Amino acid sequence: SRASITECENCVEPAEAFSVVGNETRLAILEALWEADADVVRFSRLREAVGVRDSAQFNYHLQELVGQFVANGEDGYELKYAGKAVVRALLAGEFTHDPEWAPFEIDGECVACGATLVAEYVDESIAVSCPDCGHAHGEYPFPPGGLADRSREEVMAAFDQRVRHLHCLAADGVCPECNGKMHSHVERGGDCCLGADLRVEHECAQCGHSLCSAVGLVLLDQSDVVTFHREHGVDLNATPYWQLPWCVSDHHTTLESEDPLRVRVEIPLDDETMRVTLDEGLQTVDVDRR
């Protein structure tokens, strides 16, 4: 079982870590290091960038950050991974923004009824669905910072790439949230964001982050599948995942056997169909075209 976030061995207590960065001067120090031209910044230059006249007061706040968030070397100060993570989270709006976008039409048709799809931004996630029949085409996290300086079309293009990235990492056993171990398996029954009975479930053993998808989504970068689409004049990387029926439903997925586990995904294009068979580790074990 996962340890509680308040349980900590050989590390800074979580409550203490958050209290350290809960100060305007210290956040300004992190921001100044982030925006500095050089990776390492000397004390005097850093104090000047932050704008604190009292050297002793500035040094106090700086030293509170040293160790966990800032490294202090012979040539000066630089951000550590935790410090960069704090700045990235603030830039992404994860702690400060809570926007919502009402449903808007996007380029794509529902795999169930053919109606024009809509997307909606709520609770820091984008959900793609059909306004007519209600069929879900995926709901995945998208930090608020990703909305800045982007049109609706640009946001959806970025969302598509993010979904591919999230599931690629998950399928490779890496949690996209904490880099912990991600375990993936084929699941049947129950609820999921796609309403699919046969799907893939990814869950992190460390932080509990989870993702679900149609089985076909793990094939978006599979070489045979990419080549198959290219030969039919389709750039798979430039086609939003929600426009690919085998990526948003289990209609093209068949459970061939349970022991050993084998799942087949059928991908029709023009007058040809590619059949890809996966094992329990989501590895391709067979490919044929008909």
mmCIF file of C-alpha atoms in Angstrom:
data_model
loop_
_atom_site.group_PDB
_atom_site.id
_atom_site.type_symbol
_atom_site.label_atom_id
_atom_site.label_comp_id
_atom_site.label_asym_id
_atom_site.label_seq_id
_atom_site.Cartn_x
_atom_site.Cartn_y
_atom_site.Cartn_z
ATOM 1 C CA SER A 1 0.000 0.000 0.000
ATOM 2 C CA ARG A 2 1.059 3.588 -0.601
ATOM 3 C CA ALA A 3 2.570 5.582 2.273
ATOM 4 C CA SER A 4 0.727 8.634 3.543
ATOM 5 C CA ILE A 5 1.996 11.972 2.199
ATOM 6 C CA THR A 6 2.634 12.997 5.822
ATOM 7 C CA GLU A 7 4.945 10.015 6.386
ATOM 8 C CA CYS A 8 8.501 10.957 5.518
ATOM 9 C CA GLU A 9 11.872 9.303 6.016
ATOM 10 C CA ASN A 10 15.144 11.074 5.226
ATOM 11 C CA CYS A 11 13.338 14.049 3.718
ATOM 12 C CA VAL A 12 11.768 17.372 4.598
ATOM 13 C CA GLU A 13 8.334 17.021 6.187
ATOM 14 C CA PRO A 14 5.679 17.896 3.540
ATOM 15 C CA ALA A 15 3.971 20.473 5.768
ATOM 16 C CA GLU A 16 7.307 22.148 6.419
ATOM 17 C CA ALA A 17 8.208 22.149 2.727
ATOM 18 C CA PHE A 18 4.981 23.938 1.808
ATOM 19 C CA SER A 19 5.391 26.455 4.613
ATOM 20 C CA VAL A 20 8.892 27.302 3.344
ATOM 21 C CA VAL A 21 7.621 28.418 -0.065
ATOM 22 C CA GLY A 22 4.530 30.086 1.373
ATOM 23 C CA ASN A 23 6.228 33.478 1.452
ATOM 24 C CA GLU A 24 6.299 36.197 -1.224
ATOM 25 C CA THR A 25 10.028 36.908 -0.869
ATOM 26 C CA ARG A 26 10.955 33.242 -1.183
ATOM 27 C CA LEU A 27 8.712 32.789 -4.199
ATOM 28 C CA ALA A 28 10.360 35.881 -5.700
ATOM 29 C CA ILE A 29 13.766 34.273 -5.132
ATOM 30 C CA LEU A 30 12.674 31.117 -6.937
ATOM 31 C CA GLU A 31 11.284 33.199 -9.790
ATOM 32 C CA ALA A 32 14.477 35.250 -10.043
ATOM 33 C CA LEU A 33 16.591 32.092 -10.253
ATOM 34 C CA TRP A 34 14.210 30.705 -12.869
ATOM 35 C CA GLU A 35 14.451 33.834 -15.031
ATOM 36 C CA ALA A 36 18.200 34.379 -14.577
ATOM 37 C CA ASP A 37 20.370 34.276 -17.683
ATOM 38 C CA ALA A 38 22.840 31.977 -15.952
ATOM 39 C CA ASP A 39 22.116 28.714 -14.133
ATOM 40 C CA VAL A 40 24.145 29.895 -11.134
ATOM 41 C CA VAL A 41 23.535 33.358 -9.637
ATOM 42 C CA ARG A 42 25.675 35.164 -7.069
ATOM 43 C CA PHE A 43 24.146 36.475 -3.834
ATOM 44 C CA SER A 44 24.395 40.196 -4.692
ATOM 45 C CA ARG A 45 22.910 39.802 -8.147
ATOM 46 C CA LEU A 46 20.096 37.618 -6.829
ATOM 47 C CA ARG A 47 19.237 40.131 -4.084
ATOM 48 C CA GLU A 48 19.194 42.920 -6.649
ATOM 49 C CA ALA A 49 16.842 40.941 -8.897
ATOM 50 C CA VAL A 50 14.443 40.286 -6.028
ATOM 51 C CA GLY A 51 14.611 43.902 -4.852
ATOM 52 C CA VAL A 52 15.232 43.398 -1.129
ATOM 53 C CA ARG A 53 17.487 46.106 0.342
ATOM 54 C CA ASP A 54 18.095 44.501 3.720
ATOM 55 C CA SER A 55 20.886 41.994 3.100
ATOM 56 C CA ALA A 56 20.332 40.130 6.373
ATOM 57 C CA GLN A 57 16.615 39.760 5.786
ATOM 58 C CA PHE A 58 17.177 38.569 2.229
ATOM 59 C CA ASN A 59 19.809 36.061 3.366
ATOM 60 C CA TYR A 60 17.377 34.663 5.955
ATOM 61 C CA HIS A 61 14.747 33.899 3.322
ATOM 62 C CA LEU A 62 17.335 32.540 0.906
ATOM 63 C CA GLN A 63 18.783 30.158 3.472
ATOM 64 C CA GLU A 64 15.295 28.835 4.213
ATOM 65 C CA LEU A 65 15.178 27.654 0.596
ATOM 66 C CA VAL A 66 18.691 26.236 0.496
ATOM 67 C CA GLY A 67 18.785 22.447 0.712
ATOM 68 C CA GLN A 68 15.402 21.427 -0.608
ATOM 69 C CA PHE A 69 14.652 24.043 -3.250
ATOM 70 C CA VAL A 70 17.938 25.866 -3.926
ATOM 71 C CA ALA A 71 21.530 24.626 -4.146
ATOM 72 C CA ASN A 72 24.390 26.744 -2.798
ATOM 73 C CA GLY A 73 27.736 26.194 -4.486
ATOM 74 C CA GLU A 74 31.048 28.016 -4.702
ATOM 75 C CA ASP A 75 29.851 30.121 -7.651
ATOM 76 C CA GLY A 76 26.441 31.010 -6.271
ATOM 77 C CA TYR A 77 22.873 29.737 -6.083
ATOM 78 C CA GLU A 78 20.812 27.648 -8.488
ATOM 79 C CA LEU A 79 17.403 25.997 -8.538
ATOM 80 C CA LYS A 80 17.112 22.348 -7.583
ATOM 81 C CA TYR A 81 14.462 20.081 -9.067
ATOM 82 C CA ALA A 82 11.964 20.864 -6.279
ATOM 83 C CA GLY A 83 12.434 24.599 -6.801
ATOM 84 C CA LYS A 84 11.857 24.233 -10.532
ATOM 85 C CA ALA A 85 8.764 22.137 -9.850
ATOM 86 C CA VAL A 86 7.281 24.900 -7.678
ATOM 87 C CA VAL A 87 7.854 27.528 -10.367
ATOM 88 C CA ARG A 88 6.492 25.266 -13.122
ATOM 89 C CA ALA A 89 3.361 24.546 -11.096
ATOM 90 C CA LEU A 90 2.746 28.256 -10.550
ATOM 91 C CA LEU A 91 3.360 29.062 -14.224
ATOM 92 C CA ALA A 92 0.958 26.285 -15.180
ATOM 93 C CA GLY A 93 -1.672 27.802 -12.888
ATOM 94 C CA GLU A 94 -2.064 24.565 -10.926
ATOM 95 C CA PHE A 95 -2.375 26.398 -7.605
ATOM 96 C CA THR A 96 -3.712 29.774 -8.670
ATOM 97 C CA HIS A 97 -6.096 29.354 -11.624
ATOM 98 C CA ASP A 98 -9.445 27.595 -11.885
ATOM 99 C CA PRO A 99 -10.870 28.414 -15.329
ATOM 100 C CA GLU A 100 -13.853 26.803 -17.027
ATOM 101 C CA TRP A 101 -14.822 26.678 -20.691
ATOM 102 C CA ALA A 102 -18.379 25.875 -21.708
ATOM 103 C CA PRO A 103 -18.758 23.083 -24.302
ATOM 104 C CA PHE A 104 -17.600 24.105 -27.786
ATOM 105 C CA GLU A 105 -17.619 22.214 -31.075
ATOM 106 C CA ILE A 106 -14.409 20.591 -32.279
ATOM 107 C CA ASP A 107 -13.293 18.882 -35.466
ATOM 108 C CA GLY A 108 -14.492 15.324 -35.151
ATOM 109 C CA GLU A 109 -17.559 13.086 -35.322
ATOM 110 C CA CYS A 110 -18.972 10.830 -32.652
ATOM 111 C CA VAL A 111 -17.997 7.178 -33.184
ATOM 112 C CA ALA A 112 -21.431 6.124 -31.985
ATOM 113 C CA CYS A 113 -23.852 8.411 -33.855
ATOM 114 C CA GLY A 114 -21.830 10.676 -36.180
ATOM 115 C CA ALA A 115 -22.763 13.972 -34.494
ATOM 116 C CA THR A 116 -20.195 16.767 -34.188
ATOM 117 C CA LEU A 117 -18.160 16.396 -30.997
ATOM 118 C CA VAL A 118 -17.767 19.019 -28.274
ATOM 119 C CA ALA A 119 -15.010 19.670 -25.744
ATOM 120 C CA GLU A 120 -15.362 21.181 -22.285
ATOM 121 C CA TYR A 121 -12.806 22.440 -19.767
ATOM 122 C CA VAL A 122 -13.776 21.779 -16.141
ATOM 123 C CA ASP A 123 -11.762 20.898 -13.021
ATOM 124 C CA GLU A 124 -8.442 21.235 -14.868
ATOM 125 C CA SER A 125 -9.410 18.542 -17.358
ATOM 126 C CA ILE A 126 -10.673 18.504 -20.927
ATOM 127 C CA ALA A 127 -13.536 16.172 -21.727
ATOM 128 C CA VAL A 128 -14.478 15.266 -25.304
ATOM 129 C CA SER A 129 -17.997 13.952 -25.792
ATOM 130 C CA CYS A 130 -21.026 13.778 -28.050
ATOM 131 C CA PRO A 131 -23.776 16.325 -27.252
ATOM 132 C CA ASP A 132 -26.418 14.151 -28.956
ATOM 133 C CA CYS A 133 -25.930 10.613 -27.648
ATOM 134 C CA GLY A 134 -23.592 11.375 -24.755
ATOM 135 C CA HIS A 135 -20.864 8.948 -25.813
ATOM 136 C CA ALA A 136 -17.603 9.934 -24.077
ATOM 137 C CA HIS A 137 -14.403 10.250 -26.116
ATOM 138 C CA GLY A 138 -11.977 10.697 -23.221
ATOM 139 C CA GLU A 139 -11.429 13.021 -20.274
ATOM 140 C CA TYR A 140 -7.872 13.788 -19.231
ATOM 141 C CA PRO A 141 -6.007 16.389 -17.115
ATOM 142 C CA PHE A 142 -4.775 19.580 -18.761
ATOM 143 C CA PRO A 143 -3.150 22.223 -16.488
ATOM 144 C CA PRO A 144 -4.710 25.731 -16.697
ATOM 145 C CA GLY A 145 -1.448 27.226 -17.965
ATOM 146 C CA GLY A 146 -1.977 25.334 -21.204
ATOM 147 C CA LEU A 147 -4.913 27.624 -22.023
ATOM 148 C CA ALA A 148 -2.825 30.804 -22.028
ATOM 149 C CA ASP A 149 -2.162 32.468 -25.387
ATOM 150 C CA ARG A 150 -3.893 29.672 -27.300
ATOM 151 C CA SER A 151 -7.047 29.593 -29.391
ATOM 152 C CA ARG A 152 -9.580 26.810 -28.849
ATOM 153 C CA GLU A 153 -8.093 24.962 -31.845
ATOM 154 C CA GLU A 154 -4.556 25.328 -30.496
ATOM 155 C CA VAL A 155 -5.642 24.104 -27.070
ATOM 156 C CA MET A 156 -7.201 20.990 -28.572
ATOM 157 C CA ALA A 157 -4.070 20.303 -30.643
ATOM 158 C CA ALA A 158 -1.958 20.598 -27.479
ATOM 159 C CA PHE A 159 -4.436 18.419 -25.580
ATOM 160 C CA ASP A 160 -4.173 15.710 -28.233
ATOM 161 C CA GLN A 161 -0.377 15.667 -27.948
ATOM 162 C CA ARG A 162 -0.570 15.673 -24.155
ATOM 163 C CA VAL A 163 -2.939 12.686 -24.097
ATOM 164 C CA ARG A 164 -0.560 10.756 -26.352
ATOM 165 C CA HIS A 165 2.377 11.682 -24.099
ATOM 166 C CA LEU A 166 0.563 10.736 -20.879
ATOM 167 C CA HIS A 167 -0.458 7.314 -22.133
ATOM 168 C CA CYS A 168 2.900 6.622 -23.763
ATOM 169 C CA LEU A 169 4.631 7.196 -20.428
ATOM 170 C CA ALA A 170 2.029 5.164 -18.570
ATOM 171 C CA ALA A 171 2.331 2.245 -20.993
ATOM 172 C CA ASP A 172 6.115 2.364 -20.512
ATOM 173 C CA GLY A 173 5.627 2.036 -16.748
ATOM 174 C CA VAL A 174 6.389 5.647 -15.785
ATOM 175 C CA CYS A 175 3.849 7.761 -13.914
ATOM 176 C CA PRO A 176 3.399 11.098 -15.750
ATOM 177 C CA GLU A 177 2.721 12.824 -12.424
ATOM 178 C CA CYS A 178 5.433 11.601 -10.043
ATOM 179 C CA ASN A 179 7.650 9.297 -12.183
ATOM 180 C CA GLY A 180 6.756 6.391 -9.919
ATOM 181 C CA LYS A 181 6.082 2.865 -11.165
ATOM 182 C CA MET A 182 2.989 2.680 -13.333
ATOM 183 C CA HIS A 183 1.199 -0.659 -13.615
ATOM 184 C CA SER A 184 -1.020 -1.322 -16.617
ATOM 185 C CA HIS A 185 -3.565 -4.042 -17.236
ATOM 186 C CA VAL A 186 -6.567 -4.818 -19.389
ATOM 187 C CA GLU A 187 -9.786 -4.284 -17.452
ATOM 188 C CA ARG A 188 -13.318 -5.450 -18.135
ATOM 189 C CA GLY A 189 -16.515 -3.975 -16.747
ATOM 190 C CA GLY A 190 -16.887 -1.081 -14.310
ATOM 191 C CA ASP A 191 -16.916 2.622 -15.040
ATOM 192 C CA CYS A 192 -14.437 4.564 -17.136
ATOM 193 C CA CYS A 193 -14.245 7.896 -18.955
ATOM 194 C CA LEU A 194 -15.025 6.183 -22.268
ATOM 195 C CA GLY A 195 -17.829 3.936 -21.147
ATOM 196 C CA ALA A 196 -15.801 1.037 -22.560
ATOM 197 C CA ASP A 197 -16.254 -2.458 -21.186
ATOM 198 C CA LEU A 198 -12.829 -3.605 -22.443
ATOM 199 C CA ARG A 199 -10.061 -1.078 -21.826
ATOM 200 C CA VAL A 200 -6.595 -0.403 -20.390
ATOM 201 C CA GLU A 201 -6.167 0.846 -16.829
ATOM 202 C CA HIS A 202 -2.911 2.498 -15.724
ATOM 203 C CA GLU A 203 -2.287 3.146 -12.019
ATOM 204 C CA CYS A 204 0.757 4.463 -10.170
ATOM 205 C CA ALA A 205 1.920 2.420 -7.186
ATOM 206 C CA GLN A 206 3.461 5.524 -5.624
ATOM 207 C CA CYS A 207 0.942 8.364 -5.924
ATOM 208 C CA GLY A 208 -2.187 6.532 -7.076
ATOM 209 C CA HIS A 209 -2.548 8.579 -10.262
ATOM 210 C CA SER A 210 -4.635 6.644 -12.778
ATOM 211 C CA LEU A 211 -5.554 6.798 -16.459
ATOM 212 C CA CYS A 212 -7.882 4.719 -18.556
ATOM 213 C CA SER A 213 -8.066 4.395 -22.312
ATOM 214 C CA ALA A 214 -9.314 2.259 -25.130
ATOM 215 C CA VAL A 215 -6.810 -0.509 -25.837
ATOM 216 C CA GLY A 216 -6.140 0.995 -29.258
ATOM 217 C CA LEU A 217 -4.696 4.195 -27.802
ATOM 218 C CA VAL A 218 -1.469 2.370 -26.913
ATOM 219 C CA LEU A 219 -0.946 1.718 -30.640
ATOM 220 C CA LEU A 220 -0.704 5.351 -31.747
ATOM 221 C CA ASP A 221 3.087 5.133 -32.036
ATOM 222 C CA GLN A 222 3.320 1.465 -32.961
ATOM 223 C CA SER A 223 5.483 1.284 -36.107
ATOM 224 C CA ASP A 224 3.272 -1.117 -38.082
ATOM 225 C CA VAL A 225 0.172 0.941 -37.331
ATOM 226 C CA VAL A 226 1.910 4.203 -38.280
ATOM 227 C CA THR A 227 3.144 2.690 -41.556
ATOM 228 C CA PHE A 228 -0.288 1.245 -42.320
ATOM 229 C CA HIS A 229 -1.878 4.683 -42.028
ATOM 230 C CA ARG A 230 0.893 6.382 -44.022
ATOM 231 C CA GLU A 231 0.363 3.945 -46.893
ATOM 232 C CA HIS A 232 -3.299 4.976 -46.874
ATOM 233 C CA GLY A 233 -2.445 8.689 -46.912
ATOM 234 C CA VAL A 234 -3.099 9.318 -43.213
ATOM 235 C CA ASP A 235 -0.599 11.076 -40.928
ATOM 236 C CA LEU A 236 -1.380 9.394 -37.626
ATOM 237 C CA ASN A 237 0.533 11.966 -35.577
ATOM 238 C CA ALA A 238 -1.485 14.813 -37.114
ATOM 239 C CA THR A 239 -4.854 13.095 -36.605
ATOM 240 C CA PRO A 240 -6.495 13.846 -33.210
ATOM 241 C CA TYR A 241 -6.982 10.672 -31.214
ATOM 242 C CA TRP A 242 -10.738 11.329 -30.864
ATOM 243 C CA GLN A 243 -11.120 11.043 -34.647
ATOM 244 C CA LEU A 244 -9.853 7.441 -34.522
ATOM 245 C CA PRO A 245 -12.693 5.068 -33.522
ATOM 246 C CA TRP A 246 -10.289 2.369 -32.290
ATOM 247 C CA CYS A 247 -8.797 4.911 -29.826
ATOM 248 C CA VAL A 248 -12.059 5.980 -28.158
ATOM 249 C CA SER A 249 -14.179 2.841 -27.908
ATOM 250 C CA ASP A 250 -13.942 -0.920 -27.572
ATOM 251 C CA HIS A 251 -16.006 -1.561 -30.703
ATOM 252 C CA HIS A 252 -12.865 -2.629 -32.575
ATOM 253 C CA THR A 253 -11.378 -4.607 -29.662
ATOM 254 C CA THR A 254 -11.788 -8.319 -28.991
ATOM 255 C CA LEU A 255 -10.624 -10.436 -26.071
ATOM 256 C CA GLU A 256 -9.106 -13.419 -27.881
ATOM 257 C CA SER A 257 -8.044 -15.382 -24.786
ATOM 258 C CA GLU A 258 -7.652 -14.971 -21.046
ATOM 259 C CA ASP A 259 -4.813 -17.421 -20.409
ATOM 260 C CA PRO A 260 -2.572 -16.264 -21.837
ATOM 261 C CA LEU A 261 -4.223 -12.855 -22.151
ATOM 262 C CA ARG A 262 -4.522 -11.767 -25.773
ATOM 263 C CA VAL A 263 -6.429 -8.722 -26.995
ATOM 264 C CA ARG A 264 -6.961 -7.950 -30.684
ATOM 265 C CA VAL A 265 -7.527 -4.452 -32.092
ATOM 266 C CA GLU A 266 -8.891 -4.141 -35.627
ATOM 267 C CA ILE A 267 -8.103 -0.953 -37.573
ATOM 268 C CA PRO A 268 -10.071 -0.548 -40.818
ATOM 269 C CA LEU A 269 -8.870 1.825 -43.546
ATOM 270 C CA ASP A 270 -10.442 1.967 -47.005
ATOM 271 C CA ASP A 271 -10.776 -1.684 -48.134
ATOM 272 C CA GLU A 272 -8.095 -3.049 -45.806
ATOM 273 C CA THR A 273 -8.014 -3.955 -42.116
ATOM 274 C CA MET A 274 -4.994 -4.271 -39.838
ATOM 275 C CA ARG A 275 -5.328 -6.609 -36.866
ATOM 276 C CA VAL A 276 -2.922 -6.110 -33.982
ATOM 277 C CA THR A 277 -2.768 -8.592 -31.103
ATOM 278 C CA LEU A 278 -1.408 -7.520 -27.718
ATOM 279 C CA ASP A 279 -0.389 -9.510 -24.647
ATOM 280 C CA GLU A 280 -1.042 -8.715 -20.991
ATOM 281 C CA GLY A 281 1.951 -6.339 -20.970
ATOM 282 C CA LEU A 282 0.429 -4.453 -23.921
ATOM 283 C CA GLN A 283 3.247 -5.664 -26.154
ATOM 284 C CA THR A 284 2.496 -6.482 -29.795
ATOM 285 C CA VAL A 285 2.627 -10.229 -30.415
ATOM 286 C CA ASP A 286 1.054 -10.404 -33.855
ATOM 287 C CA VAL A 287 0.171 -8.108 -36.780
ATOM 288 C CA ASP A 288 -1.656 -9.009 -39.968
ATOM 289 C CA ARG A 289 -3.393 -7.126 -42.785
ATOM 290 C CA ARG A 290 -6.427 -8.270 -44.709
#
